PDB file of C-alpha atoms in Angstrom:
ATOM      1  CA  MET V   1      26.859  17.905 -21.247  1.00 86.00           C
ATOM      2  CA  ASP V   2      29.433  18.528 -18.435  1.00 92.00           C
ATOM      3  CA  GLY V   3      29.143  17.241 -15.140  1.00 96.00           C
ATOM      4  CA  THR V   4      31.029  16.096 -11.809  1.00 97.00           C
ATOM      5  CA  ILE V   5      31.564  12.255 -11.734  1.00 98.00           C
ATOM      6  CA  GLY V   6      28.691  10.502  -9.534  1.00 97.00           C
ATOM      7  CA  GLU V   7      26.519  13.570  -9.814  1.00 97.00           C
ATOM      8  CA  ILE V   8      22.706  12.581 -10.532  1.00 97.00           C
ATOM      9  CA  ARG V   9      20.432  14.754 -12.183  1.00 97.00           C
ATOM     10  CA  LEU V  10      16.559  14.453 -13.320  1.00 96.00           C
ATOM     11  CA  PHE V  11      16.586  14.445 -17.126  1.00 96.00           C
ATOM     12  CA  ALA V  12      13.213  14.883 -19.079  1.00 95.00           C
ATOM     13  CA  ALA V  13      14.550  13.455 -22.215  1.00 95.00           C
ATOM     14  CA  ASN V  14      14.097   9.828 -23.324  1.00 95.00           C
ATOM     15  CA  PHE V  15      17.987   9.182 -23.879  1.00 97.00           C
ATOM     16  CA  ALA V  16      21.074   9.690 -21.617  1.00 97.00           C
ATOM     17  CA  PRO V  17      23.597  12.281 -22.794  1.00 97.00           C
ATOM     18  CA  LYS V  18      26.951  11.331 -23.480  1.00 97.00           C
ATOM     19  CA  SER V  19      29.212  10.432 -20.462  1.00 97.00           C
ATOM     20  CA  TRP V  20      26.121  10.010 -18.340  1.00 98.00           C
ATOM     21  CA  GLN V  21      23.782   6.788 -17.925  1.00 98.00           C
ATOM     22  CA  TYR V  22      20.338   6.030 -16.540  1.00 98.00           C
ATOM     23  CA  CYS V  23      20.283   5.171 -12.840  1.00 97.00           C
ATOM     24  CA  ASN V  24      18.713   1.756 -13.159  1.00 97.00           C
ATOM     25  CA  GLY V  25      20.792  -0.308 -11.263  1.00 97.00           C
ATOM     26  CA  ALA V  26      22.959  -1.486 -14.277  1.00 98.00           C
ATOM     27  CA  LEU V  27      26.128  -3.241 -13.182  1.00 98.00           C
ATOM     28  CA  LEU V  28      29.412  -1.632 -14.891  1.00 98.00           C
ATOM     29  CA  ALA V  29      32.993  -2.888 -15.259  1.00 98.00           C
ATOM     30  CA  ILE V  30      35.363  -1.684 -12.597  1.00 98.00           C
ATOM     31  CA  ARG V  31      38.219  -1.359 -15.005  1.00 97.00           C
ATOM     32  CA  SER V  32      36.601   1.144 -17.466  1.00 96.00           C
ATOM     33  CA  ASN V  33      35.081   3.162 -14.864  1.00 97.00           C
ATOM     34  CA  THR V  34      37.659   3.311 -12.228  1.00 98.00           C
ATOM     35  CA  ALA V  35      36.789   6.918 -11.063  1.00 97.00           C
ATOM     36  CA  LEU V  36      33.287   6.344 -10.428  1.00 98.00           C
ATOM     37  CA  PHE V  37      33.872   2.911  -8.682  1.00 98.00           C
ATOM     38  CA  SER V  38      36.439   5.065  -6.509  1.00 97.00           C
ATOM     39  CA  LEU V  39      33.431   7.227  -5.441  1.00 97.00           C
ATOM     40  CA  LEU V  40      30.395   4.682  -5.472  1.00 97.00           C
ATOM     41  CA  GLY V  41      32.266   1.179  -4.248  1.00 97.00           C
ATOM     42  CA  THR V  42      29.817  -1.390  -4.261  1.00 97.00           C
ATOM     43  CA  THR V  43      27.119   0.668  -2.176  1.00 97.00           C
ATOM     44  CA  TYR V  44      24.617  -0.116  -4.899  1.00 97.00           C
ATOM     45  CA  GLY V  45      25.673  -3.761  -5.879  1.00 96.00           C
ATOM     46  CA  GLY V  46      28.127  -5.389  -7.781  1.00 97.00           C
ATOM     47  CA  ASP V  47      31.074  -7.954  -6.601  1.00 97.00           C
ATOM     48  CA  GLY V  48      33.723  -5.051  -6.039  1.00 97.00           C
ATOM     49  CA  ILE V  49      36.051  -7.242  -8.253  1.00 97.00           C
ATOM     50  CA  ASN V  50      35.233  -6.911 -11.478  1.00 98.00           C
ATOM     51  CA  THR V  51      31.609  -4.981 -11.178  1.00 98.00           C
ATOM     52  CA  PHE V  52      29.925  -2.187  -9.312  1.00 98.00           C
ATOM     53  CA  GLY V  53      26.326  -1.019  -9.227  1.00 98.00           C
ATOM     54  CA  LEU V  54      24.768   2.315 -10.397  1.00 98.00           C
ATOM     55  CA  PRO V  55      21.934   3.502  -8.131  1.00 97.00           C
ATOM     56  CA  ASN V  56      18.683   2.257  -9.031  1.00 96.00           C
ATOM     57  CA  LEU V  57      16.109   5.012  -8.971  1.00 95.00           C
ATOM     58  CA  ALA V  58      13.523   3.668 -11.404  1.00 92.00           C
ATOM     59  CA  GLY V  59      10.125   3.842 -10.055  1.00 88.00           C
ATOM     60  CA  ARG V  60      11.796   5.230  -6.622  1.00 89.00           C
ATOM     61  CA  SER V  61      12.180   8.512  -4.996  1.00 88.00           C
ATOM     62  CA  ALA V  62      15.445   9.488  -3.770  1.00 90.00           C
ATOM     63  CA  VAL V  63      15.688  10.180   0.196  1.00 89.00           C
ATOM     64  CA  GLY V  64      18.729  12.042   1.562  1.00 90.00           C
ATOM     65  CA  ALA V  65      21.106   9.465   3.661  1.00 93.00           C
ATOM     66  CA  GLY V  66      21.338  10.272   7.525  1.00 95.00           C
ATOM     67  CA  GLN V  67      18.709  11.023   9.840  1.00 94.00           C
ATOM     68  CA  GLY V  68      16.746  14.033  10.798  1.00 90.00           C
ATOM     69  CA  PRO V  69      15.089  15.024  14.224  1.00 93.00           C
ATOM     70  CA  GLY V  70      12.552  12.591  14.786  1.00 92.00           C
ATOM     71  CA  LEU V  71      13.043  11.099  11.351  1.00 91.00           C
ATOM     72  CA  SER V  72      14.272   7.254  10.600  1.00 92.00           C
ATOM     73  CA  TYR V  73      17.805   6.607   9.715  1.00 95.00           C
ATOM     74  CA  TYR V  74      18.750   5.752   5.853  1.00 94.00           C
ATOM     75  CA  SER V  75      22.134   4.445   5.304  1.00 95.00           C
ATOM     76  CA  LEU V  76      23.531   5.196   2.031  1.00 93.00           C
ATOM     77  CA  GLY V  77      22.280   2.765  -1.022  1.00 93.00           C
ATOM     78  CA  GLU V  78      19.551   1.636   1.411  1.00 93.00           C
ATOM     79  CA  MET V  79      16.108   0.854  -0.544  1.00 91.00           C
ATOM     80  CA  THR V  80      12.853   0.822   1.533  1.00 90.00           C
ATOM     81  CA  GLY V  81       9.109   1.071   1.104  1.00 87.00           C
ATOM     82  CA  THR V  82       6.620  -0.339  -1.035  1.00 85.00           C
ATOM     83  CA  ASN V  83       3.943   0.900  -3.659  1.00 82.00           C
ATOM     84  CA  SER V  84       0.976  -0.536  -1.911  1.00 84.00           C
ATOM     85  CA  VAL V  85      -0.291  -2.377   1.574  1.00 85.00           C
ATOM     86  CA  THR V  86      -3.324  -4.282   2.521  1.00 85.00           C
ATOM     87  CA  LEU V  87      -4.866  -3.064   5.662  1.00 83.00           C
ATOM     88  CA  THR V  88      -5.759  -5.903   8.225  1.00 82.00           C
ATOM     89  CA  MET V  89      -7.930  -5.757  11.355  1.00 79.00           C
ATOM     90  CA  SER V  90      -4.741  -5.478  13.453  1.00 81.00           C
ATOM     91  CA  ASN V  91      -3.889  -2.244  11.458  1.00 80.00           C
ATOM     92  CA  LEU V  92      -7.005  -0.442  12.470  1.00 79.00           C
ATOM     93  CA  PRO V  93      -7.333   1.564  15.623  1.00 81.00           C
ATOM     94  CA  THR V  94      -9.281  -0.032  18.501  1.00 82.00           C
ATOM     95  CA  HIS V  95     -12.988   1.026  17.968  1.00 78.00           C
ATOM     96  CA  THR V  96     -16.393  -0.294  18.304  1.00 77.00           C
ATOM     97  CA  HIS V  97     -19.507  -0.116  16.333  1.00 76.00           C
ATOM     98  CA  SER V  98     -22.816   0.601  17.742  1.00 75.00           C
ATOM     99  CA  LEU V  99     -26.386  -0.776  16.308  1.00 75.00           C
ATOM    100  CA  SER V 100     -29.655  -1.329  17.752  1.00 74.00           C
ATOM    101  CA  GLY V 101     -32.816  -2.687  16.134  1.00 73.00           C
ATOM    102  CA  ASN V 102     -36.203  -4.054  16.894  1.00 72.00           C
ATOM    103  CA  VAL V 103     -38.090  -7.242  15.729  1.00 71.00           C
ATOM    104  CA  VAL V 104     -41.776  -7.219  15.092  1.00 71.00           C
ATOM    105  CA  ILE V 105     -43.464 -10.248  14.795  1.00 73.00           C
ATOM    106  CA  PRO V 106     -46.815 -10.271  12.950  1.00 73.00           C
ATOM    107  CA  ALA V 107     -49.639 -12.234  15.001  1.00 75.00           C
ATOM    108  CA  TYR V 108     -53.437 -13.465  14.766  1.00 71.00           C
ATOM    109  CA  SER V 109     -55.124 -12.547  18.107  1.00 75.00           C
ATOM    110  CA  ASP V 110     -57.467 -15.715  17.915  1.00 76.00           C
ATOM    111  CA  GLU V 111     -56.621 -19.318  18.676  1.00 79.00           C
ATOM    112  CA  GLY V 112     -54.419 -21.024  15.895  1.00 79.00           C
ATOM    113  CA  ASP V 113     -55.402 -23.534  13.533  1.00 82.00           C
ATOM    114  CA  SER V 114     -51.924 -25.051  12.666  1.00 81.00           C
ATOM    115  CA  ALA V 115     -49.538 -27.027  14.164  1.00 79.00           C
ATOM    116  CA  THR V 116     -46.762 -25.897  11.976  1.00 81.00           C
ATOM    117  CA  PRO V 117     -45.105 -22.487  11.587  1.00 81.00           C
ATOM    118  CA  ALA V 118     -44.299 -23.122   7.869  1.00 85.00           C
ATOM    119  CA  ASN V 119     -46.461 -20.521   5.975  1.00 83.00           C
ATOM    120  CA  ASN V 120     -48.367 -19.390   8.920  1.00 78.00           C
ATOM    121  CA  ILE V 121     -48.350 -16.860  11.664  1.00 77.00           C
ATOM    122  CA  LEU V 122     -47.801 -16.683  15.306  1.00 73.00           C
ATOM    123  CA  ALA V 123     -51.457 -16.887  16.980  1.00 74.00           C
ATOM    124  CA  SER V 124     -52.504 -16.394  20.742  1.00 71.00           C
ATOM    125  CA  LYS V 125     -52.764 -20.307  21.901  1.00 69.00           C
ATOM    126  CA  ALA V 126     -53.964 -23.750  21.016  1.00 64.00           C
ATOM    127  CA  SER V 127     -52.034 -24.991  17.908  1.00 61.00           C
ATOM    128  CA  MET V 128     -50.156 -21.556  18.196  1.00 66.00           C
ATOM    129  CA  TYR V 129     -50.074 -21.061  14.300  1.00 63.00           C
ATOM    130  CA  SER V 130     -52.871 -19.660  12.054  1.00 65.00           C
ATOM    131  CA  ASN V 131     -53.306 -19.342   8.121  1.00 71.00           C
ATOM    132  CA  GLN V 132     -55.497 -16.322   9.112  1.00 70.00           C
ATOM    133  CA  GLY V 133     -54.143 -12.963   8.007  1.00 69.00           C
ATOM    134  CA  THR V 134     -52.667 -10.907  10.931  1.00 67.00           C
ATOM    135  CA  ASP V 135     -54.763  -8.262  12.824  1.00 67.00           C
ATOM    136  CA  SER V 136     -52.305  -7.549  15.456  1.00 61.00           C
ATOM    137  CA  THR V 137     -48.580  -7.400  16.292  1.00 58.00           C
ATOM    138  CA  THR V 138     -46.540  -8.163  19.207  1.00 59.00           C
ATOM    139  CA  ARG V 139     -44.736  -5.274  20.929  1.00 59.00           C
ATOM    140  CA  PRO V 140     -41.203  -4.778  19.517  1.00 59.00           C
ATOM    141  CA  ILE V 141     -38.488  -6.753  21.145  1.00 65.00           C
ATOM    142  CA  PRO V 142     -35.022  -5.194  21.868  1.00 67.00           C
ATOM    143  CA  LEU V 143     -32.380  -7.500  20.007  1.00 67.00           C
ATOM    144  CA  ALA V 144     -28.601  -7.306  20.171  1.00 67.00           C
ATOM    145  CA  LEU V 145     -27.319  -7.308  16.823  1.00 69.00           C
ATOM    146  CA  GLN V 146     -23.898  -8.077  15.095  1.00 67.00           C
ATOM    147  CA  ILE V 147     -22.179  -6.161  12.211  1.00 73.00           C
ATOM    148  CA  GLY V 148     -20.561  -8.607   9.960  1.00 69.00           C
ATOM    149  CA  VAL V 149     -17.243  -8.566   8.091  1.00 69.00           C
ATOM    150  CA  SER V 150     -17.047  -6.013   5.604  1.00 71.00           C
ATOM    151  CA  GLY V 151     -14.139  -4.904   2.948  1.00 72.00           C
ATOM    152  CA  GLY V 152     -12.775  -6.384   0.024  1.00 75.00           C
ATOM    153  CA  ASN V 153      -8.835  -6.842   1.497  1.00 78.00           C
ATOM    154  CA  ASN V 154      -7.829  -4.612  -1.495  1.00 80.00           C
ATOM    155  CA  PRO V 155      -4.230  -3.533  -1.465  1.00 79.00           C
ATOM    156  CA  LEU V 156      -4.187   0.387  -0.709  1.00 80.00           C
ATOM    157  CA  THR V 157      -1.994   2.343  -2.863  1.00 80.00           C
ATOM    158  CA  ILE V 158       0.322   4.716  -0.964  1.00 80.00           C
ATOM    159  CA  VAL V 159       2.133   6.166  -3.900  1.00 79.00           C
ATOM    160  CA  GLN V 160       2.537  10.077  -3.923  1.00 82.00           C
ATOM    161  CA  PRO V 161       1.537  11.909  -6.927  1.00 85.00           C
ATOM    162  CA  SER V 162       4.443  11.635  -9.361  1.00 86.00           C
ATOM    163  CA  LEU V 163       5.935  12.525 -12.815  1.00 90.00           C
ATOM    164  CA  GLY V 164       7.988   9.851 -14.609  1.00 90.00           C
ATOM    165  CA  MET V 165      11.322  11.460 -15.493  1.00 94.00           C
ATOM    166  CA  ASN V 166      14.706   9.754 -15.923  1.00 96.00           C
ATOM    167  CA  TYR V 167      17.481   9.965 -12.994  1.00 97.00           C
ATOM    168  CA  ILE V 168      21.007  10.070 -14.795  1.00 97.00           C
ATOM    169  CA  ILE V 169      24.449   9.961 -13.255  1.00 98.00           C
ATOM    170  CA  CYS V 170      27.681  11.477 -14.719  1.00 98.00           C
ATOM    171  CA  LEU V 171      30.059   8.575 -15.636  1.00 98.00           C
ATOM    172  CA  TYR V 172      32.994  10.858 -17.132  1.00 97.00           C
ATOM    173  CA  GLY V 173      33.735  14.521 -15.930  1.00 96.00           C
ATOM    174  CA  THR V 174      35.035  16.415 -13.387  1.00 96.00           C
ATOM    175  CA  PHE V 175      36.517  14.290 -10.359  1.00 96.00           C
ATOM    176  CA  PRO V 176      34.858  16.030  -7.235  1.00 95.00           C
ATOM    177  CA  SER V 177      37.138  17.318  -4.664  1.00 92.00           C
ATOM    178  CA  ARG V 178      36.919  17.206  -1.201  1.00 86.00           C
ATOM    179  CA  GLY V 179      36.012  20.390   0.385  1.00 79.00           C
TER     180      GLY V 179
END
């Protein structure tokens, strides 16, 4: 399969063709790949004396180097991004939740006959509690209620719909000329 040295292609097979290699971040010897090293340098890794690295596109999407209007700048070889993030309260926009409620307390209208609230209901006076059944209720009491913490603190996956394929880079072929 002919190609231009340093050219990257998507390849749907499960092998890299002759003169091509997977873009998996592998380190290559400079002495046996001088043409490709002259194009890539150490942009993708290596010590620049004995080795240099291939781009690592395993599990990544390629993005054009540079900056478009209103977009972030990406330098050649820059790796960025993550597969998931965990949102925290500081990530959420400022907002409020409204909640209202009423508390209705059952009561006995005659005098109470117990000095303890355990297993009893509110009565009109005397000992203040009664073991008799309820026969009236007090008026609802407006009550400020608080909403408790919710959520499971689970990471949010931010991966776009994808299809696994192999990126391959041409090691040996036509040397590109500047145009």
